[in-house]
Tab-separated table of C-alpha atoms in Angstrom:
chain	number	residue	atom	x	y	z
A	1	GLN	CA	138.769	-86.849	142.920
A	2	VAL	CA	137.697	-86.691	146.991
A	3	GLN	CA	134.449	-88.615	147.837
A	4	LEU	CA	132.695	-88.269	150.569
A	5	VAL	CA	130.097	-90.375	151.405
A	6	GLU	CA	127.420	-90.929	154.367
A	7	SER	CA	124.662	-92.964	154.926
A	8	GLY	CA	123.633	-95.056	158.157
A	9	GLY	CA	120.040	-92.397	159.173
A	10	ALA	CA	117.152	-93.258	160.490
A	11	LEU	CA	114.149	-93.228	161.857
A	12	VAL	CA	114.900	-94.333	165.192
A	13	GLN	CA	113.041	-93.830	168.806
A	14	PRO	CA	114.287	-91.766	171.940
A	15	GLY	CA	116.639	-93.900	173.277
A	16	GLY	CA	118.185	-96.045	170.769
A	17	SER	CA	120.703	-95.955	168.734
A	18	LEU	CA	122.072	-95.468	164.707
A	19	ARG	CA	125.972	-95.889	163.585
A	20	LEU	CA	126.656	-94.056	160.680
A	21	SER	CA	129.214	-95.015	157.981
A	22	CYS	CA	131.088	-91.889	156.359
A	23	ALA	CA	132.994	-94.252	152.514
A	24	ALA	CA	136.026	-92.181	151.608
A	25	SER	CA	137.120	-92.149	147.813
A	26	GLY	CA	140.555	-90.311	146.646
A	27	PHE	CA	142.099	-90.324	149.654
A	28	THR	CA	142.994	-91.567	152.641
A	29	LEU	CA	141.137	-91.385	155.807
A	30	ASP	CA	143.525	-92.091	158.551
A	31	LYS	CA	146.178	-88.703	156.763
A	32	SER	CA	142.765	-85.793	157.534
A	33	ALA	CA	141.180	-85.053	160.748
A	34	ILE	CA	137.421	-86.116	160.272
A	35	GLY	CA	134.871	-84.812	161.645
A	36	TRP	CA	130.732	-84.791	161.505
A	37	PHE	CA	129.244	-82.107	161.292
A	38	ARG	CA	125.101	-81.909	161.937
A	39	GLN	CA	122.569	-80.040	160.706
A	40	ALA	CA	118.305	-79.301	162.572
A	41	PRO	CA	116.827	-77.112	160.130
A	42	GLY	CA	117.112	-73.642	161.288
A	43	LYS	CA	119.804	-74.370	162.877
A	44	GLU	CA	123.444	-73.962	161.816
A	45	ARG	CA	125.365	-76.608	161.133
A	46	GLU	CA	127.440	-77.625	164.274
A	47	GLY	CA	130.622	-79.804	165.424
A	48	VAL	CA	129.760	-83.049	166.446
A	49	SER	CA	133.235	-85.007	167.129
A	50	CYS	CA	135.934	-85.063	165.559
A	51	ILE	CA	138.695	-87.484	164.917
A	52	SER	CA	143.115	-86.681	164.784
A	53	LYS	CA	144.829	-88.774	162.009
A	54	SER	CA	147.583	-90.628	162.129
A	55	ILE	CA	146.768	-91.926	166.420
A	56	GLY	CA	142.871	-91.128	166.205
A	57	SER	CA	142.668	-89.053	168.944
A	58	THR	CA	139.028	-87.932	169.363
A	59	TYR	CA	136.796	-85.128	170.296
A	60	TYR	CA	133.321	-84.678	170.887
A	61	ALA	CA	131.075	-81.748	171.561
A	62	ASP	CA	129.592	-82.016	175.144
A	63	SER	CA	126.526	-82.163	173.767
A	64	VAL	CA	127.025	-86.244	173.122
A	65	LYS	CA	129.947	-86.378	175.322
A	66	GLY	CA	129.452	-89.976	176.230
A	67	ARG	CA	126.814	-90.341	174.036
A	68	PHE	CA	128.936	-91.137	170.959
A	69	THR	CA	131.722	-92.302	169.489
A	70	ILE	CA	133.699	-91.933	166.675
A	71	SER	CA	136.632	-94.277	165.357
A	72	ARG	CA	137.833	-94.838	162.011
A	73	ASP	CA	138.400	-98.881	159.996
A	74	ASN	CA	141.532	-97.294	158.116
A	75	ALA	CA	141.292	-101.515	155.659
A	76	LYS	CA	137.587	-99.526	154.999
A	77	ASN	CA	138.768	-95.730	154.131
A	78	THR	CA	135.452	-95.315	155.947
A	79	VAL	CA	135.093	-93.466	159.175
A	80	TYR	CA	132.230	-94.063	162.048
A	81	LEU	CA	129.585	-92.504	164.623
A	82	GLN	CA	127.939	-95.082	166.886
A	83	MET	CA	125.158	-93.331	169.153
A	84	ASN	CA	123.253	-94.155	170.727
A	85	ILE	CA	120.985	-93.253	173.970
A	86	LEU	CA	119.778	-90.832	170.992
A	87	LYS	CA	116.935	-88.333	171.731
A	88	PRO	CA	114.907	-85.299	170.153
A	89	GLU	CA	117.214	-82.700	169.780
A	90	ASP	CA	120.013	-84.958	167.226
A	91	THR	CA	117.256	-85.301	165.114
A	92	ALA	CA	119.919	-83.103	162.287
A	93	VAL	CA	121.638	-84.106	159.228
A	94	TYR	CA	124.750	-85.186	159.212
A	95	PHE	CA	127.649	-84.489	157.406
A	96	CYS	CA	130.962	-86.295	157.874
A	97	ALA	CA	134.100	-83.931	156.813
A	98	ALA	CA	138.197	-84.001	155.698
A	99	ASN	CA	140.834	-81.609	156.505
A	100	PRO	CA	143.233	-82.901	155.044
A	101	SER	CA	145.284	-80.761	156.825
A	102	GLY	CA	144.908	-83.215	159.655
A	103	SER	CA	144.517	-80.111	162.033
A	104	VAL	CA	142.039	-80.381	164.579
A	105	TYR	CA	142.307	-76.789	166.213
A	106	TYR	CA	138.655	-76.005	166.181
A	107	TRP	CA	137.216	-78.727	165.020
A	108	TRP	CA	134.243	-78.140	165.785
A	109	ARG	CA	133.648	-74.849	162.313
A	110	PRO	CA	132.423	-75.991	159.697
A	111	GLY	CA	135.360	-73.477	157.266
A	112	ARG	CA	137.852	-75.324	158.865
A	113	TYR	CA	137.151	-78.465	156.518
A	114	ASP	CA	137.909	-79.065	153.239
A	115	TYR	CA	135.843	-81.812	151.827
A	116	TRP	CA	131.686	-82.586	153.038
A	117	GLY	CA	129.966	-85.389	151.997
A	118	GLN	CA	126.018	-85.184	151.432
A	119	GLY	CA	124.994	-85.661	154.445
A	120	THR	CA	121.557	-88.076	156.129
A	121	GLN	CA	118.818	-87.243	157.851
A	122	VAL	CA	118.682	-88.885	161.516
A	123	THR	CA	115.576	-88.756	163.294
A	124	VAL	CA	114.619	-89.377	166.604
A	125	SER	CA	110.805	-89.456	167.061
A	126	SER	CA	108.534	-91.219	168.862
C-alpha cells in the first residue's frame, strides 16, 4: 500500500527555519518525481518544489527560490523540504505528493501526482 506521511510542521517566527519530512512506504521514492505543495485557507493548492527521480534535479516556485531546498535520502526513503527565512505568507498546510511516472513536466500542477500525504501545518507568525 502506497503511503506518504509528512511531518515537521510547526509555529515559527518570521525569519526562522523548519525542515519538513515526507516518508514513503509501499514504493521507492527515488523512482518517482516528488513534489511539495502548500495550501493556505481560501487559496488553491500551490506547487512549491519538486525533485526528479534518479539524478534528483530540483525545481522551485519563484516565491520560495533561494529560501527553500528540497532533498532526498534514498536510504530512509524520505524527501525533505528545508525552509529558511520563513515569511508570514508561507503559512499553509504543506503536502508532499508522488508521481510514479517520474515525469517533472508541469510539476507544479497537482493533477500530475497520484499519491498524496495528509499534510502538515506550517504557521509563520510573531
